Structures are given as structure tokens and as C-alpha cells.
PDB file of C-alpha atoms in Angstrom:
ATOM      1  CA  MET A 200      88.040  96.853  71.079  1.00  0.00           C
ATOM      2  CA  LYS A 201      84.573  95.795  70.871  1.00  0.00           C
ATOM      3  CA  ASP A 202      85.666  92.409  71.209  1.00  0.00           C
ATOM      4  CA  ILE A 203      87.669  93.101  74.692  1.00  0.00           C
ATOM      5  CA  GLU A 204      84.677  94.772  75.717  1.00  0.00           C
ATOM      6  CA  LYS A 205      82.145  91.968  74.927  1.00  0.00           C
ATOM      7  CA  SER A 206      84.501  89.524  77.010  1.00  0.00           C
ATOM      8  CA  LEU A 207      84.114  92.266  80.041  1.00  0.00           C
ATOM      9  CA  HIS A 208      80.951  92.527  80.136  1.00  0.00           C
ATOM     10  CA  ASN A 209      80.384  88.496  79.752  1.00  0.00           C
ATOM     11  CA  TYR A 210      83.147  88.170  82.447  1.00  0.00           C
ATOM     12  CA  HIS A 211      81.595  90.643  84.623  1.00  0.00           C
ATOM     13  CA  ALA A 212      77.884  88.859  84.008  1.00  0.00           C
ATOM     14  CA  GLN A 213      79.183  85.487  85.180  1.00  0.00           C
ATOM     15  CA  MET A 214      80.463  87.274  87.943  1.00  0.00           C
ATOM     16  CA  SER A 215      77.619  88.566  89.235  1.00  0.00           C
ATOM     17  CA  ARG A 216      75.568  85.102  88.448  1.00  0.00           C
ATOM     18  CA  ASN A 217      78.442  83.522  90.591  1.00  0.00           C
ATOM     19  CA  ALA A 218      77.994  86.241  94.113  1.00  0.00           C
ATOM     20  CA  ALA A 219      74.272  85.803  93.681  1.00  0.00           C
ATOM     21  CA  ALA A 220      74.109  82.424  93.603  1.00  0.00           C
ATOM     22  CA  ALA A 221      76.391  82.323  96.731  1.00  0.00           C
ATOM     23  CA  GLU A 222      73.910  84.648  98.052  1.00  0.00           C
ATOM     24  CA  ASN A 223      71.193  82.494  97.665  1.00  0.00           C
ATOM     25  CA  GLY A 224      73.437  79.410  99.243  1.00  0.00           C
ATOM     26  CA  GLY A 225      74.627  78.281  95.983  1.00  0.00           C
ATOM     27  CA  GLY A 226      77.469  76.069  97.608  1.00  0.00           C
ATOM     28  CA  PRO A 227      81.116  76.333  98.051  1.00  0.00           C
ATOM     29  CA  ALA A 228      81.972  76.562  94.510  1.00  0.00           C
ATOM     30  CA  ALA A 229      79.854  79.811  94.061  1.00  0.00           C
ATOM     31  CA  THR A 230      80.933  80.928  97.414  1.00  0.00           C
ATOM     32  CA  SER A 231      84.461  80.446  96.008  1.00  0.00           C
ATOM     33  CA  ALA A 232      83.818  82.535  92.958  1.00  0.00           C
ATOM     34  CA  ALA A 233      82.074  85.073  95.446  1.00  0.00           C
ATOM     35  CA  HIS A 234      85.391  85.021  97.644  1.00  0.00           C
ATOM     36  CA  HIS A 235      87.584  85.247  94.333  1.00  0.00           C
ATOM     37  CA  GLU A 236      85.709  88.237  93.277  1.00  0.00           C
ATOM     38  CA  ASN A 237      85.879  90.295  96.560  1.00  0.00           C
ATOM     39  CA  VAL A 238      89.033  89.904  97.360  1.00  0.00           C
ATOM     40  CA  ALA A 239      91.362  89.164  94.058  1.00  0.00           C
ATOM     41  CA  THR A 240      89.216  90.922  91.213  1.00  0.00           C
ATOM     42  CA  PRO A 241      91.287  94.437  91.513  1.00  0.00           C
ATOM     43  CA  TRP A 242      94.115  92.649  90.161  1.00  0.00           C
ATOM     44  CA  LEU A 243      92.438  91.063  87.532  1.00  0.00           C
ATOM     45  CA  PRO A 244      93.847  92.227  84.423  1.00  0.00           C
ATOM     46  CA  PHE A 245      90.385  93.946  83.187  1.00  0.00           C
ATOM     47  CA  ALA A 246      92.384  95.465  79.527  1.00  0.00           C
ATOM     48  CA  VAL A 247      95.097  94.563  76.825  1.00  0.00           C
ATOM     49  CA  VAL A 248      96.410  96.938  75.696  1.00  0.00           C
ATOM     50  CA  GLY A 249      96.494  97.305  71.823  1.00  0.00           C
ATOM     51  CA  LYS A 250      98.613  99.626  70.086  1.00  0.00           C
ATOM     52  CA  VAL A 251     101.623 101.889  71.285  1.00  0.00           C
ATOM     53  CA  GLU A 252     102.526 104.829  69.736  1.00  0.00           C
ATOM     54  CA  ASN A 253     105.965 105.553  68.948  1.00  0.00           C
ATOM     55  CA  GLY A 254     106.441 109.086  70.794  1.00  0.00           C
ATOM     56  CA  SER A 255     103.318 108.623  72.469  1.00  0.00           C
ATOM     57  CA  PRO A 256     102.816 109.498  76.335  1.00  0.00           C
ATOM     58  CA  ALA A 257     101.897 105.270  76.799  1.00  0.00           C
ATOM     59  CA  ASP A 258     105.503 104.610  75.169  1.00  0.00           C
ATOM     60  CA  VAL A 259     107.023 107.417  77.061  1.00  0.00           C
ATOM     61  CA  ALA A 260     105.332 105.960  80.468  1.00  0.00           C
ATOM     62  CA  GLY A 261     106.883 102.269  79.238  1.00  0.00           C
ATOM     63  CA  LEU A 262     103.621 100.583  78.590  1.00  0.00           C
ATOM     64  CA  HIS A 263     103.960  98.340  75.283  1.00  0.00           C
ATOM     65  CA  ALA A 264     101.356  96.105  73.557  1.00  0.00           C
ATOM     66  CA  GLY A 265     100.330  93.186  75.252  1.00  0.00           C
ATOM     67  CA  ASP A 266     100.234  95.129  78.167  1.00  0.00           C
ATOM     68  CA  LYS A 267      97.513  93.583  81.022  1.00  0.00           C
ATOM     69  CA  ILE A 268      95.837  96.819  82.899  1.00  0.00           C
ATOM     70  CA  VAL A 269      94.933  95.732  85.963  1.00  0.00           C
ATOM     71  CA  LYS A 270      94.434  99.665  87.456  1.00  0.00           C
ATOM     72  CA  PHE A 271      94.006 102.989  85.998  1.00  0.00           C
ATOM     73  CA  GLY A 272      93.099 105.757  88.369  1.00  0.00           C
ATOM     74  CA  SER A 273      90.108 104.042  90.298  1.00  0.00           C
ATOM     75  CA  VAL A 274      89.237 101.852  87.766  1.00  0.00           C
ATOM     76  CA  ASN A 275      89.579  98.163  88.146  1.00  0.00           C
ATOM     77  CA  ALA A 276      88.212  94.827  87.585  1.00  0.00           C
ATOM     78  CA  GLY A 277      85.926  95.098  89.782  1.00  0.00           C
ATOM     79  CA  ASN A 278      84.081  97.969  88.977  1.00  0.00           C
ATOM     80  CA  PHE A 279      85.259  97.836  85.349  1.00  0.00           C
ATOM     81  CA  LYS A 280      81.555  98.039  83.057  1.00  0.00           C
ATOM     82  CA  ASP A 281      83.005 100.054  79.920  1.00  0.00           C
ATOM     83  CA  VAL A 282      85.687 101.882  78.362  1.00  0.00           C
ATOM     84  CA  THR A 283      83.274 104.630  79.582  1.00  0.00           C
ATOM     85  CA  ASP A 284      84.682 104.004  83.264  1.00  0.00           C
ATOM     86  CA  ILE A 285      88.417 104.841  81.957  1.00  0.00           C
ATOM     87  CA  ALA A 286      87.424 108.240  80.206  1.00  0.00           C
ATOM     88  CA  SER A 287      85.480 109.208  83.283  1.00  0.00           C
ATOM     89  CA  VAL A 288      89.490 109.171  85.275  1.00  0.00           C
ATOM     90  CA  VAL A 289      90.838 110.823  82.349  1.00  0.00           C
TER      91      VAL A 289
END
């Protein structure tokens, strides 16, 4: 879980830098990255299911290890910062 959280922090930091570069005239690549963040980020996975216990609510709902999470309540890749964001929705 720590590795996923660290990777997500790195990803969002890079996206923030790309958006800032686009706002400061960072050129077409930066503009493209900022556009991608604004349009497609909510459908990008921000977490991956690691393990699902038999009989658990996740199992009953049909989740499987390796499933990618693109939205959990109001949380998505565009606003996810860390696992406490998910805890605030539960």
C-alpha cells in the first residue's frame, strides 16, 4: 500500500508541475498534459485492488485482486491525494 501511495503522490506532483508549466506558457507538451489532466484524469485509475477476502463486501460486490479503481464515491484520480481521501467518503 505504501508503494501505491508513494507512486500516486509522485504522479500528482508531476501533473501539478505540468499544469503549472502550461499556465506559464510551457509549450505544446505542457498544454497537452494540462488538457489531459482536466479532461481524462477522472477516468484514470488511482488505485489497484490488492487482495479480496472471500465473503467480504468487496467479494460480494464482484471486486477482484488487480481491479483498477477509477472512482470511489466522490474520489477520483483528479482529486485523490492519499488514502485518507477514501476514508473520508466511507
